[in-house]
Amino acid sequence: MDLHTIDHILSPRTRTDIPVDAAAILAGGTWIYSEPQPAINRLIDITALKWDPLTITEHGLDIAATCTIEQLISADYPAEWGATKMFRQCADALAASIKVWNTATVGGNICLALPAGSMIALAAALEGTLTIWRPDGSDRTTTITEFVTGPQQTTLQPGEILRSVHLPAAALRQHVVFRRISQAPQGRSGALLIGRATETGYVLAITAATDRPILIGLGSPGATQPAVNGIPQQRWYTDPHGEADWRQHVTTLLAQDIIAELAKD
Ligand SMILES: Cc1cc2nc3c(=O)[nH]c(=O)nc-3n(C[C@H](O)[C@H](O)[C@H](O)COP(=O)(O)OP(=O)(O)OC[C@H]3O[C@@H](n4cnc5c(N)ncnc54)[C@H](O)[C@@H]3O)c2cc1C
């Protein structure tokens, strides 16, 4: 869509080129260009910064905010990082075609903060740490569960830019199980859960069913149902893709299924 309110698109080459009042960040533009943006008259195109999309080190994986979904799922990862097999499942969970994957970015998905943002689920399940550039030149780090506070709500302050997501190698080596349900075959996720076996038990990331990502730690499979029951009632999300009570019900079933599968190993 043409955005007739936009007068300028700035293409910064370095951090210092970014205006301190960088109000509207343009990444892949797959959401920005999909609906009118009457409050915006200038876009800052952060893809011009040409960040390396993916950096693999002994400490883990650094995903630049501008890494596209396609780059994330088509890269080669160390064989022992078994959790990376779930990247493709997260891409498939988007109600978006392969064409959109070529442009849509990981950072754009996280900053848009839709409950069905599957890159949010991925980062939550794998202990992702977000690095955010502040307009004063400093950085701050945060977790995804702190960052996303509600549907299309984050802790991003004016002028802040998500720079990258770090996934630790230890989490990438662990066994993960992914489950998702939607009310239509190609529909937006109604519930998207990822479980991970840790050294002391399990962690379960619950997204799409709730208004913000929820991460729960479980000492044993028997703790699953009480933990899901303990999620505050107001967290269960209702939108045209599912009612809160349906989402709560299917989340309980998917959570038990995930933990049962992880417990088999
Ligand atoms: C057909 C279709 C289906 C879709 N299905 C889904 C779906 O199932 N789930 C879902 O979550 N989304 C979906 N989307 C929305 C969108 O395509 C994805 O969320 C995508 O990953 C957004 O990335 P982008 O790079 O295109 O973001 P953009 O459109 O460029 O930006 C999205 C928002 O994030 C901000 N932003 C982007 N990057 C940064 C950054 N680094 N720092 C600070 N702010 C930033 C922008 O200012 C804007 O507000 C769909 C879109 C289409 C067209």
Tab-separated table of C-alpha atoms and ligand atoms in Angstrom:
chain	number	residue	atom	x	y	z
A	1	MET	CA	0.000	0.000	0.000
A	2	ASP	CA	1.201	3.565	-0.683
A	3	LEU	CA	1.447	5.509	2.545
A	4	HIS	CA	0.506	9.008	1.445
A	5	THR	CA	1.398	10.562	4.817
A	6	ILE	CA	5.103	9.650	4.491
A	7	ASP	CA	7.308	12.558	3.346
A	8	HIS	CA	10.752	11.047	3.973
A	9	ILE	CA	12.454	7.684	4.271
A	10	LEU	CA	15.851	7.982	5.938
A	11	SER	CA	18.469	5.292	5.283
A	12	PRO	CA	21.106	5.533	8.041
A	13	ARG	CA	24.464	3.832	7.359
A	14	THR	CA	25.753	4.045	10.948
A	15	ARG	CA	24.259	4.386	14.417
A	16	THR	CA	25.164	8.067	14.568
A	17	ASP	CA	23.124	8.731	11.402
A	18	ILE	CA	19.943	7.730	13.238
A	19	PRO	CA	17.965	10.747	14.407
A	20	VAL	CA	17.402	10.745	18.184
A	21	ASP	CA	13.659	11.165	17.594
A	22	ALA	CA	13.553	8.087	15.319
A	23	ALA	CA	9.805	7.696	15.656
A	24	ALA	CA	8.879	5.073	13.078
A	25	ILE	CA	11.285	2.293	12.290
A	26	LEU	CA	10.966	0.535	8.956
A	27	ALA	CA	12.357	-3.003	8.785
A	28	GLY	CA	10.803	-5.386	6.237
A	29	GLY	CA	7.709	-3.176	6.004
A	30	THR	CA	5.347	-6.159	5.697
A	31	TRP	CA	3.148	-4.778	8.442
A	32	ILE	CA	3.891	-1.036	8.114
A	33	TYR	CA	2.870	-1.042	4.452
A	34	SER	CA	-0.166	-3.227	5.112
A	35	GLU	CA	-2.337	-0.576	6.709
A	36	PRO	CA	-2.666	3.237	6.822
A	37	GLN	CA	-0.199	4.955	9.176
A	38	PRO	CA	-1.790	8.406	9.586
A	39	ALA	CA	0.403	9.331	12.572
A	40	ILE	CA	3.666	8.783	10.681
A	41	ASN	CA	5.333	11.187	8.250
A	42	ARG	CA	8.874	9.790	8.274
A	43	LEU	CA	10.349	6.308	8.288
A	44	ILE	CA	13.847	5.239	9.344
A	45	ASP	CA	14.888	2.278	7.194
A	46	ILE	CA	17.144	0.240	9.490
A	47	THR	CA	17.895	-2.346	6.799
A	48	ALA	CA	20.331	0.279	5.407
A	49	LEU	CA	22.550	-0.390	8.453
A	50	LYS	CA	23.457	-3.734	6.818
A	51	TRP	CA	23.812	-5.733	10.022
A	52	ASP	CA	25.087	-9.295	9.667
A	53	PRO	CA	21.866	-11.282	9.929
A	54	LEU	CA	23.263	-14.170	11.983
A	55	THR	CA	26.407	-14.584	14.082
A	56	ILE	CA	27.305	-18.001	15.453
A	57	THR	CA	29.786	-18.172	18.344
A	58	GLU	CA	30.613	-20.643	21.101
A	59	HIS	CA	28.238	-18.636	23.304
A	60	GLY	CA	25.246	-19.002	21.024
A	61	LEU	CA	23.407	-17.315	18.192
A	62	ASP	CA	23.036	-13.580	17.677
A	63	ILE	CA	20.138	-12.740	15.415
A	64	ALA	CA	20.148	-9.182	14.074
A	65	ALA	CA	16.751	-7.534	14.291
A	66	THR	CA	16.871	-7.121	10.506
A	67	CYS	CA	17.492	-10.842	9.867
A	68	THR	CA	14.652	-12.029	7.659
A	69	ILE	CA	12.551	-15.065	8.466
A	70	GLU	CA	13.965	-16.688	5.328
A	71	GLN	CA	17.580	-16.061	6.423
A	72	LEU	CA	16.812	-17.493	9.865
A	73	ILE	CA	15.380	-20.757	8.547
A	74	SER	CA	17.814	-21.337	5.682
A	75	ALA	CA	21.103	-20.919	7.589
A	76	ASP	CA	23.383	-23.791	8.575
A	77	TYR	CA	23.736	-24.243	12.325
A	78	PRO	CA	26.037	-26.439	14.432
A	79	ALA	CA	24.704	-30.009	14.394
A	80	GLU	CA	24.405	-30.092	18.185
A	81	TRP	CA	21.978	-27.134	18.157
A	82	GLY	CA	18.951	-29.391	17.797
A	83	ALA	CA	16.551	-26.639	18.860
A	84	THR	CA	17.170	-24.824	15.561
A	85	LYS	CA	14.906	-27.366	13.843
A	86	MET	CA	12.037	-25.500	15.432
A	87	PHE	CA	12.902	-22.263	13.545
A	88	ARG	CA	11.125	-23.593	10.477
A	89	GLN	CA	8.064	-24.554	12.541
A	90	CYS	CA	7.945	-21.001	13.875
A	91	ALA	CA	8.103	-19.596	10.338
A	92	ASP	CA	5.316	-21.931	9.240
A	93	ALA	CA	3.258	-20.721	12.192
A	94	LEU	CA	2.983	-17.249	10.651
A	95	ALA	CA	-0.140	-16.715	8.578
A	96	ALA	CA	2.238	-15.408	5.944
A	97	SER	CA	3.514	-16.866	2.704
A	98	ILE	CA	7.088	-17.660	1.698
A	99	LYS	CA	7.095	-14.352	-0.221
A	100	VAL	CA	6.540	-12.505	3.050
A	101	TRP	CA	9.336	-14.518	4.752
A	102	ASN	CA	11.815	-13.029	2.268
A	103	THR	CA	11.151	-9.537	3.594
A	104	ALA	CA	9.663	-9.827	7.093
A	105	THR	CA	12.261	-9.565	9.831
A	106	VAL	CA	12.677	-11.274	13.171
A	107	GLY	CA	12.904	-7.885	14.902
A	108	GLY	CA	9.810	-6.575	13.134
A	109	ASN	CA	7.837	-9.577	14.327
A	110	ILE	CA	8.986	-9.069	17.909
A	111	CYS	CA	8.426	-5.291	17.941
A	112	LEU	CA	4.971	-5.624	16.374
A	113	ALA	CA	4.150	-7.741	19.441
A	114	LEU	CA	1.108	-9.547	18.107
A	115	PRO	CA	0.102	-12.472	20.352
A	116	ALA	CA	0.634	-14.685	17.266
A	117	GLY	CA	4.186	-13.429	16.777
A	118	SER	CA	6.037	-16.710	16.444
A	119	MET	CA	9.488	-15.105	16.701
A	120	ILE	CA	8.358	-14.027	20.171
A	121	ALA	CA	7.610	-17.665	21.002
A	122	LEU	CA	10.998	-18.727	19.648
A	123	ALA	CA	12.864	-16.145	21.723
A	124	ALA	CA	10.838	-16.966	24.842
A	125	ALA	CA	11.451	-20.711	24.569
A	126	LEU	CA	15.195	-20.340	24.018
A	127	GLU	CA	16.018	-17.819	26.769
A	128	GLY	CA	16.417	-14.977	24.278
A	129	THR	CA	18.031	-11.754	25.456
A	130	LEU	CA	17.136	-8.631	23.523
A	131	THR	CA	19.621	-5.808	23.027
A	132	ILE	CA	18.032	-2.428	22.488
A	133	TRP	CA	19.763	0.707	21.250
A	134	ARG	CA	18.802	3.785	23.214
A	135	PRO	CA	18.781	7.182	21.523
A	136	ASP	CA	21.523	8.476	23.894
A	137	GLY	CA	23.984	5.944	22.403
A	138	SER	CA	23.785	3.441	25.266
A	139	ASP	CA	22.278	-0.064	25.111
A	140	ARG	CA	19.893	-1.922	27.361
A	141	THR	CA	19.094	-5.622	27.517
A	142	THR	CA	15.847	-7.297	28.429
A	143	THR	CA	13.995	-10.599	28.121
A	144	ILE	CA	11.145	-11.157	25.725
A	145	THR	CA	8.644	-11.664	28.556
A	146	GLU	CA	9.580	-8.270	29.977
A	147	PHE	CA	9.644	-6.648	26.531
A	148	VAL	CA	6.197	-7.657	25.237
A	149	THR	CA	3.593	-6.307	27.642
A	150	GLY	CA	0.392	-6.864	25.634
A	151	PRO	CA	-1.056	-7.017	22.118
A	152	GLN	CA	1.044	-4.546	20.079
A	153	GLN	CA	2.537	-3.196	23.299
A	154	THR	CA	6.194	-3.324	24.277
A	155	THR	CA	8.566	-1.520	26.599
A	156	LEU	CA	10.218	0.222	23.613
A	157	GLN	CA	10.610	3.896	24.432
A	158	PRO	CA	10.586	6.682	21.810
A	159	GLY	CA	13.785	6.528	19.766
A	160	GLU	CA	14.719	3.006	20.895
A	161	ILE	CA	15.589	0.342	18.329
A	162	LEU	CA	15.760	-3.402	18.813
A	163	ARG	CA	19.279	-4.335	17.669
A	164	SER	CA	19.498	-8.100	18.188
A	165	VAL	CA	18.362	-11.236	19.962
A	166	HIS	CA	20.892	-13.539	21.625
A	167	LEU	CA	20.038	-17.227	22.080
A	168	PRO	CA	22.472	-19.057	24.402
A	169	ALA	CA	24.197	-22.186	23.096
A	170	ALA	CA	23.077	-24.210	26.139
A	171	ALA	CA	19.400	-23.663	25.285
A	172	LEU	CA	20.006	-24.333	21.577
A	173	ARG	CA	21.446	-27.748	22.473
A	174	GLN	CA	18.369	-28.795	24.452
A	175	HIS	CA	15.407	-30.814	23.223
A	176	VAL	CA	12.423	-28.695	22.223
A	177	VAL	CA	8.889	-29.650	21.260
A	178	PHE	CA	6.577	-27.327	19.334
A	179	ARG	CA	2.768	-27.411	19.195
A	180	ARG	CA	0.364	-25.007	17.546
A	181	ILE	CA	-3.339	-24.835	16.803
A	182	SER	CA	-5.481	-22.460	14.783
A	183	GLN	CA	-9.191	-22.452	14.038
A	184	ALA	CA	-8.639	-22.402	10.256
A	185	PRO	CA	-6.042	-24.567	8.441
A	186	GLN	CA	-4.014	-21.542	7.286
A	187	GLY	CA	-5.286	-19.241	10.022
A	188	ARG	CA	-3.484	-17.138	12.569
A	189	SER	CA	-2.251	-19.092	15.614
A	190	GLY	CA	-4.818	-19.595	18.377
A	191	ALA	CA	-2.225	-21.149	20.681
A	192	LEU	CA	1.483	-21.679	20.076
A	193	LEU	CA	3.518	-23.456	22.729
A	194	ILE	CA	7.152	-24.529	22.820
A	195	GLY	CA	8.567	-26.715	25.577
A	196	ARG	CA	12.219	-27.294	26.353
A	197	ALA	CA	13.853	-29.928	28.548
A	198	THR	CA	16.397	-28.333	30.887
A	199	GLU	CA	18.843	-29.905	33.331
A	200	THR	CA	16.362	-29.516	36.189
A	201	GLY	CA	12.988	-29.954	34.487
A	202	TYR	CA	11.125	-28.177	31.708
A	203	VAL	CA	10.307	-24.682	30.534
A	204	LEU	CA	7.169	-23.951	28.598
A	205	ALA	CA	6.626	-20.836	26.489
A	206	ILE	CA	2.963	-20.038	25.920
A	207	THR	CA	2.055	-17.541	23.202
A	208	ALA	CA	-0.877	-16.675	20.928
A	209	ALA	CA	-3.337	-18.003	23.538
A	210	THR	CA	-2.361	-15.260	25.954
A	211	ASP	CA	-2.130	-11.496	25.526
A	212	ARG	CA	1.602	-11.586	26.210
A	213	PRO	CA	4.199	-14.368	26.243
A	214	ILE	CA	4.206	-16.490	29.370
A	215	LEU	CA	7.151	-18.612	30.427
A	216	ILE	CA	6.665	-21.246	33.100
A	217	GLY	CA	9.188	-23.550	34.717
A	218	LEU	CA	8.132	-27.085	35.627
A	219	GLY	CA	9.942	-29.475	37.953
A	220	SER	CA	7.972	-32.513	36.783
A	221	PRO	CA	5.253	-33.419	34.238
A	222	GLY	CA	2.667	-33.470	37.052
A	223	ALA	CA	3.192	-29.757	37.577
A	224	THR	CA	1.929	-28.910	34.065
A	225	GLN	CA	-1.818	-28.637	34.617
A	226	PRO	CA	-1.597	-26.695	37.914
A	227	ALA	CA	0.867	-24.280	36.280
A	228	VAL	CA	-1.411	-23.625	33.306
A	229	ASN	CA	-4.409	-23.319	35.665
A	230	GLY	CA	-2.428	-20.733	37.603
A	231	ILE	CA	-2.162	-18.328	34.681
A	232	PRO	CA	-4.282	-15.303	35.627
A	233	GLN	CA	-7.676	-15.328	33.904
A	234	GLN	CA	-7.150	-11.916	32.326
A	235	ARG	CA	-4.107	-13.177	30.387
A	236	TRP	CA	-6.251	-15.483	28.177
A	237	TYR	CA	-6.793	-13.673	24.904
A	238	THR	CA	-9.920	-13.261	22.786
A	239	ASP	CA	-9.874	-12.044	19.190
A	240	PRO	CA	-11.492	-13.180	15.905
A	241	HIS	CA	-9.070	-16.148	15.889
A	242	GLY	CA	-10.392	-17.659	19.125
A	243	GLU	CA	-12.196	-17.086	22.409
A	244	ALA	CA	-10.293	-17.013	25.703
A	245	ASP	CA	-11.952	-20.145	27.113
A	246	TRP	CA	-11.130	-22.167	23.968
A	247	ARG	CA	-7.541	-20.924	24.118
A	248	GLN	CA	-7.216	-21.884	27.777
A	249	HIS	CA	-8.604	-25.352	27.049
A	250	VAL	CA	-6.347	-26.096	24.062
A	251	THR	CA	-3.306	-24.676	25.875
A	252	THR	CA	-3.802	-27.193	28.702
A	253	LEU	CA	-3.958	-30.073	26.205
A	254	LEU	CA	-0.981	-28.879	24.149
A	255	ALA	CA	1.089	-28.232	27.265
A	256	GLN	CA	0.463	-31.752	28.593
A	257	ASP	CA	1.252	-33.242	25.194
A	258	ILE	CA	4.547	-31.317	24.949
A	259	ILE	CA	5.738	-32.223	28.435
A	260	ALA	CA	4.759	-35.882	27.944
A	261	GLU	CA	6.865	-35.979	24.783
A	262	LEU	CA	9.831	-34.283	26.458
A	263	ALA	CA	9.545	-36.647	29.436
A	264	LYS	CA	9.923	-39.713	27.173
A	265	ASP	CA	13.633	-38.995	26.654
B	1	LIG	C1	-0.091	-12.082	4.881
B	1	LIG	C2	0.524	-11.688	6.192
B	1	LIG	C3	0.425	-12.549	7.273
B	1	LIG	C4	1.005	-12.223	8.514
B	1	LIG	N1	0.889	-13.109	9.543
B	1	LIG	C5	1.426	-12.798	10.750
B	1	LIG	C6	1.324	-13.698	11.859
B	1	LIG	O1	0.748	-14.784	11.755
B	1	LIG	N2	1.857	-13.315	13.049
B	1	LIG	C7	2.505	-12.121	13.195
B	1	LIG	O2	2.994	-11.826	14.287
B	1	LIG	N3	2.621	-11.265	12.173
B	1	LIG	C8	2.097	-11.552	10.958
B	1	LIG	N4	2.199	-10.660	9.925
B	1	LIG	C9	2.747	-9.327	10.195
B	1	LIG	C10	4.227	-9.126	9.798
B	1	LIG	O3	4.436	-9.513	8.458
B	1	LIG	C11	5.234	-9.906	10.659
B	1	LIG	O4	4.992	-9.694	12.031
B	1	LIG	C12	6.664	-9.488	10.300
B	1	LIG	O5	7.606	-10.329	10.917
B	1	LIG	C13	6.968	-8.039	10.644
B	1	LIG	O6	8.302	-7.779	10.266
B	1	LIG	P1	8.713	-6.547	9.327
B	1	LIG	O7	10.196	-6.560	9.245
B	1	LIG	O8	8.000	-6.575	8.035
B	1	LIG	O9	8.200	-5.340	10.223
B	1	LIG	P2	7.753	-3.873	9.800
B	1	LIG	O10	6.430	-3.897	9.103
B	1	LIG	O11	8.877	-3.155	9.116
B	1	LIG	O12	7.591	-3.251	11.279
B	1	LIG	C14	6.648	-3.761	12.188
B	1	LIG	C15	6.625	-2.851	13.431
B	1	LIG	O13	7.806	-3.036	14.215
B	1	LIG	C16	8.572	-1.828	14.306
B	1	LIG	N5	9.968	-2.256	14.169
B	1	LIG	C17	10.463	-3.094	13.222
B	1	LIG	N6	11.748	-3.383	13.476
B	1	LIG	C18	12.084	-2.690	14.590
B	1	LIG	C19	13.292	-2.571	15.354
B	1	LIG	N7	14.399	-3.277	15.038
B	1	LIG	N8	13.288	-1.774	16.430
B	1	LIG	C20	12.168	-1.084	16.785
B	1	LIG	N9	10.997	-1.161	16.118
B	1	LIG	C21	10.955	-1.956	15.027
B	1	LIG	C22	8.061	-0.952	13.171
B	1	LIG	O14	8.240	0.433	13.464
B	1	LIG	C23	6.593	-1.362	13.112
B	1	LIG	O15	5.866	-0.706	14.137
B	1	LIG	C24	1.677	-10.986	8.661
B	1	LIG	C25	1.777	-10.116	7.577
B	1	LIG	C26	1.218	-10.465	6.361
B	1	LIG	C27	1.366	-9.508	5.211
